[in-house]
CSV table of C-alpha atoms in Angstrom, one decimal:
chain,number,residue,atom,x,y,z
A,20,UNK,CA,67.2,102.2,126.5
A,21,UNK,CA,68.3,105.5,128.6
A,22,UNK,CA,72.0,104.0,129.2
A,23,UNK,CA,74.7,104.6,126.2
A,24,UNK,CA,75.2,101.3,126.9
A,25,UNK,CA,72.2,100.2,126.0
A,26,UNK,CA,71.9,102.7,123.0
A,27,UNK,CA,75.4,101.8,121.4
A,28,UNK,CA,74.2,98.1,121.8
A,29,UNK,CA,71.1,99.0,119.6
A,30,UNK,CA,73.3,100.4,117.2
A,31,UNK,CA,75.6,97.6,117.1
A,32,UNK,CA,72.5,95.7,116.0
A,33,UNK,CA,72.3,97.0,112.6
A,34,UNK,CA,72.8,95.5,109.5
A,35,UNK,CA,76.4,94.9,107.9
A,36,UNK,CA,76.7,95.7,104.2
A,37,UNK,CA,79.3,93.9,101.9
A,38,UNK,CA,81.0,97.2,101.0
A,39,UNK,CA,81.7,97.4,104.9
A,40,UNK,CA,83.0,93.1,105.3
A,41,UNK,CA,84.9,94.5,101.8
A,42,UNK,CA,86.7,96.9,104.3
A,43,UNK,CA,87.2,94.4,107.2
A,44,UNK,CA,88.8,92.3,105.2
A,45,UNK,CA,91.9,95.2,104.2
A,46,UNK,CA,92.1,95.9,108.2
A,47,UNK,CA,92.1,92.2,108.8
A,48,UNK,CA,94.3,91.8,106.5
A,49,UNK,CA,97.0,94.7,107.6
A,50,UNK,CA,96.5,93.7,111.3
A,51,UNK,CA,97.7,90.2,109.9
A,52,UNK,CA,100.7,91.1,108.7
A,53,UNK,CA,101.7,93.4,111.8
A,54,UNK,CA,101.0,90.6,113.9
A,55,UNK,CA,103.2,88.0,111.8
A,56,UNK,CA,106.3,90.5,111.7
A,57,UNK,CA,105.8,91.3,115.3
A,58,UNK,CA,105.5,87.8,116.9
A,59,UNK,CA,108.8,87.5,116.3
A,60,UNK,CA,109.8,90.0,119.1
A,61,UNK,CA,110.9,88.6,122.3
A,62,UNK,CA,108.5,90.0,124.2
A,63,UNK,CA,106.0,88.6,122.0
A,64,UNK,CA,107.1,85.4,122.9
A,65,UNK,CA,106.9,86.0,126.8
A,66,UNK,CA,103.6,86.7,126.3
A,67,UNK,CA,102.8,83.6,124.2
A,68,UNK,CA,104.9,81.8,127.1
A,69,UNK,CA,102.4,83.0,129.4
A,70,UNK,CA,99.1,82.0,127.2
A,71,UNK,CA,100.6,78.2,127.4
A,72,UNK,CA,100.7,78.1,130.9
A,73,UNK,CA,96.8,78.7,131.0
A,74,UNK,CA,96.7,75.5,128.7
A,75,UNK,CA,95.4,73.8,125.4
A,76,UNK,CA,92.6,74.7,123.5
A,77,UNK,CA,91.0,75.2,119.9
A,78,UNK,CA,92.5,78.8,119.7
A,79,UNK,CA,95.5,80.0,117.5
A,80,UNK,CA,98.4,82.2,119.1
A,81,UNK,CA,100.1,83.5,115.9
A,82,UNK,CA,104.0,81.7,115.8
A,83,UNK,CA,102.6,79.5,118.8
A,84,UNK,CA,100.3,76.7,119.7
A,85,UNK,CA,96.7,76.6,120.8
A,86,UNK,CA,95.1,77.7,123.9
A,87,UNK,CA,91.9,79.0,125.2
A,88,UNK,CA,90.0,82.4,124.1
A,89,UNK,CA,91.4,84.6,126.9
A,90,UNK,CA,95.0,83.2,126.2
A,91,UNK,CA,94.7,83.6,122.6
A,92,UNK,CA,93.3,87.2,122.5
A,93,UNK,CA,96.0,88.1,125.4
A,94,UNK,CA,99.1,86.7,123.5
A,95,UNK,CA,98.2,88.1,119.8
A,96,UNK,CA,97.2,91.4,121.0
A,97,UNK,CA,100.9,92.6,121.6
A,98,UNK,CA,102.3,91.2,118.2
A,99,UNK,CA,100.0,93.2,116.2
A,100,UNK,CA,100.9,96.4,117.8
A,101,UNK,CA,105.0,96.1,118.8
A,102,UNK,CA,105.8,97.5,115.8
A,103,UNK,CA,103.8,100.3,115.7
A,104,UNK,CA,102.1,99.6,112.2
A,105,UNK,CA,98.5,99.4,113.0
A,106,UNK,CA,95.6,100.8,112.3
A,107,UNK,CA,94.6,103.9,113.8
A,108,UNK,CA,91.4,106.2,114.2
A,109,UNK,CA,92.8,109.9,114.6
A,110,UNK,CA,89.5,111.1,116.2
A,111,UNK,CA,89.5,108.6,118.8
A,112,UNK,CA,93.4,108.4,118.9
A,113,UNK,CA,93.5,104.9,119.7
A,114,UNK,CA,94.3,101.4,117.5
A,115,UNK,CA,91.2,99.2,117.0
A,116,UNK,CA,93.2,96.4,115.1
A,117,UNK,CA,95.5,94.9,117.9
A,118,UNK,CA,92.7,94.5,119.9
A,119,UNK,CA,89.7,94.0,118.0
A,120,UNK,CA,91.5,91.0,115.6
A,121,UNK,CA,92.5,89.2,118.2
A,122,UNK,CA,89.4,89.2,120.0
A,123,UNK,CA,87.6,88.1,116.7
A,124,UNK,CA,89.7,85.3,116.0
A,125,UNK,CA,90.1,83.7,119.2
A,126,UNK,CA,86.4,83.6,120.1
A,127,UNK,CA,85.5,82.4,116.5
A,128,UNK,CA,87.6,79.7,117.0
A,129,UNK,CA,86.3,79.0,120.3
A,130,UNK,CA,82.6,79.1,119.3
A,131,UNK,CA,83.8,76.9,116.1
A,132,UNK,CA,82.4,80.0,113.5
A,133,UNK,CA,82.5,78.5,110.2
A,134,UNK,CA,81.5,81.6,107.6
A,135,UNK,CA,83.6,84.2,106.9
A,136,UNK,CA,81.0,86.8,107.0
A,137,UNK,CA,80.0,86.5,110.9
A,138,UNK,CA,83.5,87.0,111.7
A,139,UNK,CA,83.4,90.3,109.3
A,140,UNK,CA,80.5,91.6,110.9
A,141,UNK,CA,81.9,91.1,114.2
A,142,UNK,CA,85.3,93.4,113.2
A,143,UNK,CA,83.2,96.3,112.4
A,144,UNK,CA,80.9,96.3,115.0
A,145,UNK,CA,83.8,96.0,117.6
A,146,UNK,CA,85.5,98.9,115.7
A,147,UNK,CA,82.3,100.8,116.1
A,148,UNK,CA,82.0,100.8,119.8
A,149,UNK,CA,85.7,100.9,120.4
A,150,UNK,CA,86.1,104.1,118.2
A,151,UNK,CA,83.0,105.6,119.5
A,152,UNK,CA,84.0,105.4,123.4
A,153,UNK,CA,87.3,106.9,122.4
A,154,UNK,CA,86.1,109.7,120.4
A,155,UNK,CA,83.7,110.6,123.2
A,156,UNK,CA,86.8,110.3,125.7
A,157,UNK,CA,88.8,113.1,124.2
A,158,UNK,CA,92.0,114.7,125.2
A,159,UNK,CA,91.2,114.9,128.4
A,160,UNK,CA,91.7,111.1,128.7
A,161,UNK,CA,94.6,110.7,126.4
A,162,UNK,CA,96.5,112.9,128.6
A,163,UNK,CA,96.8,110.2,131.1
A,164,UNK,CA,95.5,106.7,129.4
A,165,UNK,CA,96.4,104.9,126.5
A,166,UNK,CA,92.9,104.9,124.9
A,167,UNK,CA,93.6,101.7,123.1
A,168,UNK,CA,93.7,99.8,126.1
A,169,UNK,CA,91.1,101.3,128.0
A,170,UNK,CA,88.5,101.5,125.2
A,171,UNK,CA,89.6,98.0,123.4
A,172,UNK,CA,87.8,96.0,125.7
A,173,UNK,CA,84.5,97.6,124.5
A,174,UNK,CA,84.9,96.9,121.1
A,175,UNK,CA,86.8,93.2,121.8
A,176,UNK,CA,83.4,92.7,124.1
A,177,UNK,CA,81.1,94.3,121.2
A,178,UNK,CA,82.9,91.7,118.4
A,179,UNK,CA,82.3,89.0,120.8
A,180,UNK,CA,78.7,89.3,121.3
A,181,UNK,CA,78.0,89.8,117.6
A,182,UNK,CA,79.8,86.5,116.8
A,183,UNK,CA,77.6,85.1,119.4
A,184,UNK,CA,74.3,86.8,118.2
A,185,UNK,CA,73.8,88.4,121.8
A,186,UNK,CA,70.6,90.3,122.1
A,187,UNK,CA,70.9,94.3,122.8
A,188,UNK,CA,70.3,93.4,127.0
A,189,UNK,CA,73.4,91.2,126.8
A,190,UNK,CA,75.3,92.8,124.7
A,191,UNK,CA,75.3,96.2,126.9
A,192,UNK,CA,75.8,93.9,129.7
A,193,UNK,CA,79.0,92.7,128.2
A,194,UNK,CA,79.8,96.5,127.4
A,195,UNK,CA,79.5,97.1,131.2
A,196,UNK,CA,81.7,94.5,132.1
A,197,UNK,CA,84.4,95.5,129.7
A,198,UNK,CA,84.0,99.3,131.2
A,199,UNK,CA,84.9,97.8,134.7
A,200,UNK,CA,88.3,96.5,133.2
A,201,UNK,CA,89.3,99.4,131.4
A,202,UNK,CA,93.3,100.0,132.0
A,203,UNK,CA,96.2,101.3,130.6
A,204,UNK,CA,98.2,104.1,131.8
A,205,UNK,CA,100.5,106.2,129.3
A,206,UNK,CA,103.7,105.9,132.1
A,207,UNK,CA,104.2,102.7,129.9
A,208,UNK,CA,106.0,105.4,127.3
A,209,UNK,CA,108.2,107.0,129.7
A,210,UNK,CA,110.4,103.5,130.2
A,211,UNK,CA,111.9,101.1,128.4
A,212,UNK,CA,109.7,97.6,127.5
A,213,UNK,CA,106.7,96.5,125.7
A,214,UNK,CA,104.1,97.2,128.1
A,215,UNK,CA,101.9,99.8,125.6
A,216,UNK,CA,101.7,96.4,123.6
A,217,UNK,CA,100.7,94.3,126.4
A,218,UNK,CA,97.8,97.1,126.8
A,219,UNK,CA,96.1,95.5,123.5
A,220,UNK,CA,96.5,92.1,124.7
A,221,UNK,CA,94.9,92.8,128.0
A,222,UNK,CA,92.0,94.6,126.6
A,223,UNK,CA,91.3,92.1,123.8
A,224,UNK,CA,91.6,89.4,126.5
A,225,UNK,CA,89.0,91.3,128.9
A,226,UNK,CA,86.4,91.8,126.1
A,227,UNK,CA,86.7,87.8,125.2
A,228,UNK,CA,85.8,87.5,129.1
A,229,UNK,CA,83.0,90.2,129.2
A,230,UNK,CA,81.1,88.6,126.1
A,231,UNK,CA,81.3,85.0,127.5
A,232,UNK,CA,80.1,86.3,130.9
A,233,UNK,CA,77.5,88.2,129.6
A,234,UNK,CA,76.1,85.5,127.3
A,235,UNK,CA,76.0,83.5,130.8
A,236,UNK,CA,74.1,85.9,132.5
A,237,UNK,CA,76.6,87.8,134.0
A,238,UNK,CA,74.8,91.4,134.4
A,239,UNK,CA,77.5,94.4,134.0
A,240,UNK,CA,76.8,98.3,134.9
A,241,UNK,CA,74.7,99.6,132.4
A,242,UNK,CA,75.8,102.9,133.1
A,243,UNK,CA,79.3,102.3,133.1
A,244,UNK,CA,80.3,105.0,130.9
A,245,UNK,CA,78.2,108.4,132.0
A,246,UNK,CA,77.1,107.4,135.6
A,247,UNK,CA,79.0,108.2,138.9
A,248,UNK,CA,82.2,107.0,139.4
A,249,UNK,CA,81.6,105.7,136.0
A,250,UNK,CA,84.5,105.7,133.0
A,251,UNK,CA,84.1,109.1,131.8
A,252,UNK,CA,83.8,110.6,135.0
A,253,UNK,CA,86.9,108.8,136.5
A,254,UNK,CA,89.1,108.5,133.7
A,255,UNK,CA,87.9,111.2,131.4
A,256,UNK,CA,86.6,114.3,133.2
A,257,UNK,CA,86.3,116.9,130.1
A,258,UNK,CA,84.7,114.5,127.8
A,259,UNK,CA,81.1,114.4,126.1
A,260,UNK,CA,79.5,111.0,126.7
A,261,UNK,CA,76.4,111.7,124.6
A,262,UNK,CA,79.5,112.0,122.0
A,263,UNK,CA,79.4,108.4,121.7
A,264,UNK,CA,76.0,108.2,120.3
A,265,UNK,CA,76.7,110.9,117.6
A,266,UNK,CA,74.9,110.3,114.5
A,267,UNK,CA,76.9,109.1,111.9
A,268,UNK,CA,76.2,108.1,107.7
A,269,UNK,CA,78.1,104.4,107.8
A,270,UNK,CA,80.2,102.3,110.3
A,271,UNK,CA,83.1,104.1,111.5
A,272,UNK,CA,85.6,101.3,110.0
A,273,UNK,CA,85.6,103.6,107.2
A,274,UNK,CA,87.5,106.4,109.0
A,275,UNK,CA,90.4,104.5,110.4
A,276,UNK,CA,93.5,105.1,108.9
A,277,UNK,CA,96.5,102.5,107.6
A,278,UNK,CA,100.0,103.4,108.6
A,279,UNK,CA,102.7,103.1,105.7
A,280,UNK,CA,105.5,104.2,107.7
A,281,UNK,CA,107.0,102.2,110.7
A,282,UNK,CA,106.8,104.7,113.4
A,283,UNK,CA,104.5,106.3,115.6
A,284,UNK,CA,101.7,107.9,113.8
A,285,UNK,CA,102.2,111.2,115.1
A,286,UNK,CA,105.3,111.1,113.1
A,287,UNK,CA,103.8,110.0,109.6
A,288,UNK,CA,103.1,113.5,108.3
A,289,UNK,CA,106.6,114.7,108.9
A,290,UNK,CA,107.5,111.9,107.4
A,291,UNK,CA,105.6,112.6,104.3
A,292,UNK,CA,106.5,116.2,104.1
A,293,UNK,CA,110.5,115.2,104.2
A,294,UNK,CA,109.7,112.3,101.5
A,295,UNK,CA,108.4,114.9,99.3
A,296,UNK,CA,111.3,117.2,99.7
A,297,UNK,CA,114.0,114.6,99.4
A,298,UNK,CA,114.7,114.7,95.8
A,299,UNK,CA,115.1,118.8,96.3
A,300,UNK,CA,117.1,118.9,99.2
A,301,UNK,CA,119.9,116.2,99.2
A,302,UNK,CA,121.0,116.2,102.7
A,303,UNK,CA,120.4,119.6,104.0
A,304,UNK,CA,122.2,122.0,106.3
A,305,UNK,CA,119.1,122.1,108.7
A,306,UNK,CA,115.5,121.4,109.2
A,307,UNK,CA,112.8,122.5,111.2
A,308,UNK,CA,109.7,120.5,112.0
A,309,UNK,CA,106.6,122.2,112.6
A,310,UNK,CA,103.4,120.2,113.9
A,311,UNK,CA,100.7,119.9,116.6
A,312,UNK,CA,101.0,120.0,120.0
A,313,UNK,CA,100.7,115.9,121.0
A,314,UNK,CA,103.1,115.3,118.0
A,315,UNK,CA,105.8,117.2,120.1
A,316,UNK,CA,104.8,115.8,123.4
A,317,UNK,CA,105.1,112.1,122.4
A,318,UNK,CA,107.9,112.3,119.5
A,319,UNK,CA,110.6,115.0,120.6
A,320,UNK,CA,113.7,112.9,121.2
A,321,UNK,CA,116.7,114.0,119.4
A,322,UNK,CA,118.7,111.2,120.8
A,323,UNK,CA,117.0,107.8,120.8
A,324,UNK,CA,118.5,105.0,121.8
A,325,UNK,CA,116.2,102.1,121.4
A,326,UNK,CA,114.1,100.8,118.5
A,327,UNK,CA,111.2,102.3,120.1
A,328,UNK,CA,112.2,105.7,121.0
A,329,UNK,CA,113.6,105.7,117.5
A,330,UNK,CA,109.9,105.3,116.5
A,331,UNK,CA,108.5,107.9,118.9
A,332,UNK,CA,111.2,110.6,117.4
A,333,UNK,CA,110.4,113.2,115.3
A,334,UNK,CA,114.3,113.8,114.4
A,335,UNK,CA,115.0,110.5,113.6
A,336,UNK,CA,112.0,109.7,111.2
A,337,UNK,CA,112.6,112.6,109.5
A,338,UNK,CA,116.1,112.1,109.3
A,339,UNK,CA,115.7,108.6,107.8
A,340,UNK,CA,113.2,109.7,105.6
A,341,UNK,CA,115.5,112.2,103.8
A,342,UNK,CA,118.9,110.2,103.9
A,343,UNK,CA,117.1,106.9,102.8
A,344,UNK,CA,113.9,107.6,101.3
A,345,UNK,CA,111.4,105.4,103.4
A,346,UNK,CA,110.9,104.7,107.3
A,347,UNK,CA,110.3,101.0,107.3
A,348,UNK,CA,111.6,98.7,110.0
A,349,UNK,CA,114.9,98.2,109.0
A,350,UNK,CA,115.7,102.2,109.7
A,351,UNK,CA,114.5,101.8,113.2
A,352,UNK,CA,117.1,99.1,113.8
A,353,UNK,CA,120.2,99.4,116.6
A,354,UNK,CA,122.0,99.6,113.9
A,355,UNK,CA,120.4,102.7,112.1
A,356,UNK,CA,119.9,104.3,115.3
A,357,UNK,CA,123.7,104.6,115.3
A,358,UNK,CA,124.4,105.6,111.6
A,359,UNK,CA,126.7,108.1,111.6
A,360,UNK,CA,125.2,110.5,109.0
A,361,UNK,CA,121.4,109.8,110.7
A,362,UNK,CA,122.9,110.9,113.9
A,363,UNK,CA,124.7,114.1,112.5
A,364,UNK,CA,121.5,115.1,110.7
A,365,UNK,CA,118.9,114.3,113.5
A,366,UNK,CA,121.2,117.0,115.6
A,367,UNK,CA,120.1,119.6,112.9
A,368,UNK,CA,116.6,118.9,113.2
A,369,UNK,CA,114.3,121.2,115.5
A,370,UNK,CA,110.8,120.8,116.5
A,371,UNK,CA,108.2,123.5,117.1
A,372,UNK,CA,104.7,123.8,117.6
A,373,UNK,CA,101.9,124.9,114.8
A,374,UNK,CA,99.3,126.5,116.4
A,375,UNK,CA,97.1,125.9,113.4
A,376,UNK,CA,98.0,122.4,113.2
A,377,UNK,CA,97.2,121.7,116.8
A,378,UNK,CA,93.6,123.5,116.1
A,379,UNK,CA,93.3,121.0,113.4
A,380,UNK,CA,94.0,118.0,115.6
A,381,UNK,CA,92.7,115.6,116.1
A,382,UNK,CA,90.6,115.8,112.8
A,383,UNK,CA,93.5,116.1,110.8
A,384,UNK,CA,97.5,115.2,111.5
A,385,UNK,CA,99.5,117.8,109.7
A,386,UNK,CA,103.2,118.8,109.8
A,387,UNK,CA,105.4,121.1,107.8
A,388,UNK,CA,109.1,121.0,106.9
A,389,UNK,CA,111.3,124.0,106.7
A,390,UNK,CA,114.6,122.8,105.1
A,391,UNK,CA,117.8,124.7,104.6
A,392,UNK,CA,119.8,123.8,101.6
A,393,UNK,CA,122.9,124.9,99.2
A,394,UNK,CA,122.0,128.3,101.1
A,395,UNK,CA,118.0,127.9,100.2
A,396,UNK,CA,114.8,127.4,102.1
A,397,UNK,CA,112.5,124.4,100.6
A,398,UNK,CA,109.3,124.0,102.5
A,399,UNK,CA,106.7,121.2,102.6
A,400,UNK,CA,103.6,120.0,104.4
A,401,UNK,CA,101.9,117.1,104.8
A,402,UNK,CA,98.0,118.3,106.2
A,403,UNK,CA,97.1,114.4,106.1
A,404,UNK,CA,98.6,111.4,106.8
A,405,UNK,CA,99.6,109.1,103.9
A,406,UNK,CA,96.7,106.2,104.9
A,407,UNK,CA,94.2,108.7,106.0
A,408,UNK,CA,90.8,108.8,104.5
A,409,UNK,CA,91.5,112.1,102.8
A,410,UNK,CA,95.1,110.6,101.4
A,411,UNK,CA,94.5,106.9,101.3
A,412,UNK,CA,96.5,103.8,100.6
A,413,UNK,CA,95.1,101.9,97.7
A,414,UNK,CA,94.2,98.1,98.5
A,415,UNK,CA,97.2,97.2,96.3
A,416,UNK,CA,99.3,98.9,98.7
A,417,UNK,CA,97.8,97.6,101.8
A,418,UNK,CA,98.8,94.0,100.0
A,419,UNK,CA,102.0,94.9,99.3
A,420,UNK,CA,102.7,96.4,103.4
A,421,UNK,CA,101.2,92.9,104.5
A,422,UNK,CA,103.5,90.9,102.3
A,423,UNK,CA,106.7,93.0,103.2
A,424,UNK,CA,105.9,92.3,106.7
A,425,UNK,CA,104.8,88.7,106.5
A,426,UNK,CA,108.4,88.5,105.0
A,427,UNK,CA,109.8,90.7,107.8
A,428,UNK,CA,108.1,87.9,110.2
A,429,UNK,CA,110.1,85.1,108.4
A,430,UNK,CA,107.4,83.5,106.2
A,431,UNK,CA,108.2,82.2,103.0
A,432,UNK,CA,106.8,84.1,99.6
A,433,UNK,CA,104.4,81.0,99.1
A,434,UNK,CA,103.1,80.7,102.6
A,435,UNK,CA,102.6,84.3,102.6
A,436,UNK,CA,100.5,84.4,99.5
A,437,UNK,CA,98.5,81.3,100.9
A,438,UNK,CA,97.8,83.4,104.0
A,439,UNK,CA,97.0,86.9,102.3
A,440,UNK,CA,94.6,84.3,99.8
A,441,UNK,CA,92.8,83.0,102.9
A,442,UNK,CA,92.1,86.7,104.1
A,443,UNK,CA,91.5,88.3,100.7
A,444,UNK,CA,88.8,85.3,100.2
A,445,UNK,CA,87.6,85.4,103.5
A,446,UNK,CA,83.6,85.3,103.2
A,447,UNK,CA,84.0,84.7,99.8
A,448,UNK,CA,86.3,81.7,98.8
A,449,UNK,CA,87.8,81.1,102.4
A,450,UNK,CA,86.8,79.9,105.7
A,451,UNK,CA,88.0,80.8,109.2
A,452,UNK,CA,89.5,77.4,109.0
A,453,UNK,CA,91.3,78.5,106.1
A,454,UNK,CA,92.7,81.8,107.8
A,455,UNK,CA,93.8,80.0,110.9
A,456,UNK,CA,95.7,77.1,109.1
A,457,UNK,CA,97.6,79.5,107.1
A,458,UNK,CA,99.1,81.4,110.0
A,459,UNK,CA,102.4,80.7,111.1
A,460,UNK,CA,102.4,78.2,114.2
A,461,UNK,CA,101.6,75.1,115.2
A,462,UNK,CA,98.4,73.7,113.9
A,463,UNK,CA,98.1,70.5,116.4
């Protein structure tokens, strides 16, 4: 087994333990909350309408009906990502949940999977493939490509092969097919629209197709990653292909971070630092945000005009944290963007690159705030964002986040409680059918 896809497929065949499944439930709950809330967005409705044109099927579309597996994965992908609250792997610079989860749900319903353990194992393996390849691709890939889109298909394909119990050879074929479909340019973040979220659905659907084709004997290129004209050479010229097989003591799922704030992850450490200062400084005269280079590159937006721009604005994120004490979804709505007090404070916030925080990135996402208030200078720093493994969210906090997102998505408390119970009981007291029927939408 000389190719990376073959060796990765062998790694994916390793057993999943009960503690890994418990972690997978938390990520599933987090994604379900994000997807229920995101399904309200108009562009998610447009993708659902596209999915319906593919015809009826067995697979649930959140806030929609039932379609085939590729269409369901395509429709559910954007819903979990569009509000910018999806989980994130720092070192891979990608979001596994909104790609792997839609693929797992669609494939499991398409295949008639009953037991929850098989679904949870597929989540663990899907995260592993996506994260390993994303970490190997590195900064040179991230410069031009959205790794969630480009690497997500590998995770979706790995999850699908796990559900079908494919052998190492056909799993490697599926990974090869996923690599051939890798796409997702960062041009998406420079213009208005929801293309960034669409990348997630496209990757999920491509991975579903790759797994099903490999099952039926459609061979994928085994050296799609490291070979001439392959993924790393073409899309990540500064990558370390062998890093995809770096030794690890456990599954990568346990390294993935949860997002408590409704903003780009690059803004989170600055939000955390602002919240730490808020009670001491009130509304300050001036603020300097010092953070790593990519955070400045992605999120230096002093005058955001749309919710999406607001979520990618360090200035807006820090201003709302200092004024309101939170960075929830409502703080990025159009009304909040034009709030005179917020706009005035944004104008007094400057952003700078810090060399030491850049050197620590992406292993650590950090920020420092220097705030002038009442003639005094106050400082705070967050060297790891809330929700990172070094600064984790509790299971109770993840559950509360999911419940709040479901309420934002229009679910009644009773229905949200039922859905949360179905996720938390998956593989224990609940089946996939329980989870699917608890999701909002047409059960026909």
